[in-house]
Amino acid sequence: MRITIYLLSLIALPYVLAASSYCKGSFSPTKSICAKFQFDKLKETGQCTDSKKKPSGKFKGIKLSNCTTFYDTSKLPNQKIDSQASKMAELITNVFENGNTKMGYAAVEKLGDCRGYTSGYIGFTTGTNDAYAVVKEYVKRVPKSTLRTYLPELKRLSNFLFGDPKRDDTSKLKGFPTAWKTATCKDPIFIRTQLDVGEAMYMKPALKYAASVGVKSNLGKAIFYDTIVQHGWQYVEPSINLPRILHLTGARKSKESEKAYLTRFLTTRRQLMCCYPGNVWNSSADRVADLQSLVDKWSQNEKLRNPVTLKIYGAKITGKEDLLRDSQRCGQISPEQTSEIVKTALELGVNHFDVAESHAGGQAEIDLGLALRNQKGLRRSDFVLSTKVFWGGKGPNDRGLSRKHVFEGTVACLQRLQLDYVDILYAQRPDPDTPMEEIVRAFNWCIDKGMALYWGTSEWPSYLITEAMNVASRLQLIAPITESPQYNMLNRERVEKEYLPMYQKYNLGTCIWSPLASGLLSGKYNDGNIPPYTRLAIQDHPVINRLRSGFFSEEGRRKLEKIKMMCGIAKRIGCTPAQLGIAWCLKNQNVTSVIIGASTPAQAKEDILALGVRKLLTDEIMVDLDRLLANKPEVVFDFRKS
């Protein structure tokens, strides 16, 4: 028997827009506009270069002795920002950094900007000292955190000069993205740590610099905060940072309004970004254009008390957003994490991977295809891959099992997977609006064209599977070889009773899903609460909403009591509740394969080790479980034996 790894990955796609449209007119990188920035006199452009080639001398008052400039802010005046305005400022910058108002605490990616991993809501990087500062502070608060193992390497990387390509090295940070995300999604202390370090390293200095030029409005403070987050003020690129933008903007003029001064400041910042060599900074000039649009409506936005709209980024910020969780990434899998999970699964003997066109709008197929290509030495013949068609989009022809959608959906699946064929193509649900003959012919056509080797059904009632078998036999076509139903300790009727006649008659296989009943059987809901970032915590999803309502029902409470006792049996035989739930499914001789959901390599390993737990399920243990569950389907009564 096999265990199938089921990969569901929902990730935020970055906002992409041609920056050139925001570097035109008075911001066009022409010689006359860019002359004041004197980039031609500064050979260090902030890219990965040999740190031995250090620019020297003075450049507009900023000493450039070692590619890194430090500024003393102790003599700058202090000022504060109220909590609501601070929240609005952080949300505005989060839109620019992460693409929307959902705080990106769990975000980790390598941007190719010579800074290693960029992590968290503010973009803490492993190639500078701010990711190190976050991890160091967190380990002080939670000494046993797995992130502590990365402290020596993060410290080493933070000591390199700005232009040294060695700071881009992530070879000794294996597993760092997963560890960062796990800490974010499982420990609120880590989110608090990110916010505290962000305030100390960016918000407080931004407020000081704003005060030094008489900027006292909440909007102005937010603009300085965004500038310091993007361009820095310590350990910075000497040619583009907050102190230099202030120097180039010049002092605030006599009787100059704050609105007028901020316009000059943003103009300098935008011109500097557009003139910067290459596209390192000009690709985000739209960010400054959005900030200027807020300044243009000064009376409305000065105090940051009203909702603001960032038109270019397509985001509206109300100030009521949840600032203490990453609702977008927690519970979801990044491409890099997907690769790590797939590697772990392969090492443990798993060779079957399952996705569907409906998972994350197709992103799961993209991520799985990439993860498989990232495995060194893995041949196409080494693994079995299945996908499903039914829900391909919102268009009238993007769902169902018509020949049109089966064909177009399969082509799209293969494009996302970057594969020539899938091993098993599933009809994810029955389609009463399409004749069975058309469905059977459509899947056979995909097989004939080499896009799939076999086809199967998912959540089809037995009478429709029987009809498909009969149609295929009559037309001398290939019949479905497997069914993918839900099956677990709490849902037994279909697999153990309804399908019973088909196992021998048609040699039907089953690739069952939800062996842990959406996580209920793992025991993580045993205290009667829904932990954050778990599946039941997902909001505004019709299926999850139904599961959650059932969880709080009287029947749901009775199930939890059974699960608590089931956890006791797991402890008795020396396994986790999740392993017991999976092993119980595998114990059924009519279960061919089990789809497990894994969000980390450790979780995948735990679940896969259920293969060994299966042999611990003696007849005595199985009888105890049946008595506890009290839901074993009744055997079909044979009247001839009465």
Steps between C-alpha positions, in 0.01 A plus 500: 500500500605858439446825681432788267633846578235762439644846442274802530689824464339844520745781461475866434600600151705823504351810350663558163480817295734656247692757700589702192155661507599665829839620375383740232481875467669674792607157628649376175859376550651756264849641534375842607270361772746242630811721498445619858525144629853457355469125456788515253730595789389208711619168363339293775139469378372271769521179301697190589855623439846438634518671838871563445405769249399751764404852391671764705493871562196715567175493308260784580614499857465125553822317570537185288795315647364146499171484309314537828394820669391535860314802630473630855136580580551569870492876450186499286178612671249241616132481421227239536224356282170377639413132470232540232723712275786256555271216392398691186867569419591133540206392284594746223856370491378141523300553179818613326711220647250211479239601243195540726382588850556150638810530713784298351658371819552152355632616162846370406649521154827554321471810282841485333602839644820382671329492840425129539152423631256787539271412788204629696260788467773760467747310287764404759793357303754234588772684310483804727454517873125539540394134456777417745360760742151346481619144559737606777224685686254213450745244637535719810126475545465134393838331565394159366391631160636308200606836353785514752702258282526772234644770729872429433452509122278810511761675711775402257304629202416829670868586536574517125531835328210619289661421166625156594321222308560265794207652686267355237603148603214283632672162465534467879144615567332176394148486634501866607183592303307215662630584848410868456151418377441240771598747772271762347198277467527314827632759744346849541818597686692488172256741337533730800878473469489603133287802588725601790821471297335680210401784729848528649693475173266692270207682661690683776783620270241605242321710761830662598591590143149632439524719811839632387337669200177599671280222362237443769194372315412131522510471121847655494619259768359211297688621191828520690436154646440355152815669370716365779354149457572496127834682489638470852707738708756268657706238311370657184574556138686830518343635183135455602385521861287725717782736612609549142145566378469761775833655398395518135156637587654779705373674811139594538458853367369792699119491513498183289202283586555143606300385197732693267811368674380139482430547130861615448624209712299242302605661171866460598444143612318406180757667273781329691329163452433560130856618435663219691719283270322189378155416628581430864287785630311650206288187480319620814449866410125433505532478877597865524231601251238347729641687802487826305133437424436494875686829547295657221188442714664659801198607702350152470817301577716723720397335828461147359165466674302415187532200267758551226509352151823407322366506147805365320528205735124450502470498880270677744621536858237559767709471815279218627713224349643227721859600574592199711485207258598400148166376371637458149801277545445308821354162419625538144811365338767697316671355191821445693316321779325287240839392364618407849186296567527319167866421568412358842217292354721355227773413751242310706376298201193698392457500122144627449413873503151640461361846412202650317424793272281647775772508766612861550369587156761279336794628707533163675575337165759766419673453835494119485636496145783732604571294813531179297733669249716618791572143613842399372507180298123449512368345180141520378474123535589526869170651616126477446310826469126553501290811451130573476273702275159643579537849654730690265367852539193721515416500129201299370731255321764485774331237715329168470584192292404604150741384234597864451600556861661158549722573199575866580537434871746218443710707260513780759596255776792366295617852422503592868673176597743532208451131423412310183249276677349407835467142616142530627246761392202526735145618442493690826123490544204351306336725240125437460482745208735300277404160352708213633605396151648846438690486830644155430596597144659828621733329747585229248581769245751651747651153543515445124681832455761403758398762757409235760562129551190418706191675629299481819212657689475693826199508730280320245211291632525131420217500249678760282829313519312188393345693212843623389633144514211373288533781244874436468436128454233557239721741300815290558669795672714530812296506821591696815757306703462675835270712714618773739249527784518652846575231757598515865390377841205740494393438136475129417172424320601551139833315501398219734148437370388685188808412292533148636354318194729689259835400648479144370269554205705782341828467690445862605779673689452783751725799563334641809523862621451669840625206710510733802156659444641848425738471795243402763660159550842656563377610842585868451138604562453286812472798735189618316671805346617572147873589503609782268631405155333159505261393225189572703628852566470590130223753448256559213537153346169313455641152571699616804201697626291181500774304677535772761127517570497122543796524737300710745183290473387238751609228257837673467550492876419129507761441229763687702437276798560194280815657358636563850460130578653411163804710596530282809520189283769666287704569811452140609653356183772766479402720205347841436123539448565603139703183436224290653237664277702437183602147599134418571413597141787293361380201698199478268600257222285696251699821554767518232654833590460772764526870420668682787524877539845625601603861558853426627759225438468397866125457465545301180749272676268448797208408276700271273630308802138388544594217264687342788218565745262291290654177626435613859126498436421153626155346483455596864584866432269509198215359709564763769489775237177368350339495844620853565389639165170311495447585134594186309256459208256213527570202279254454214246252633478167317135388521587152370694436818216614726 
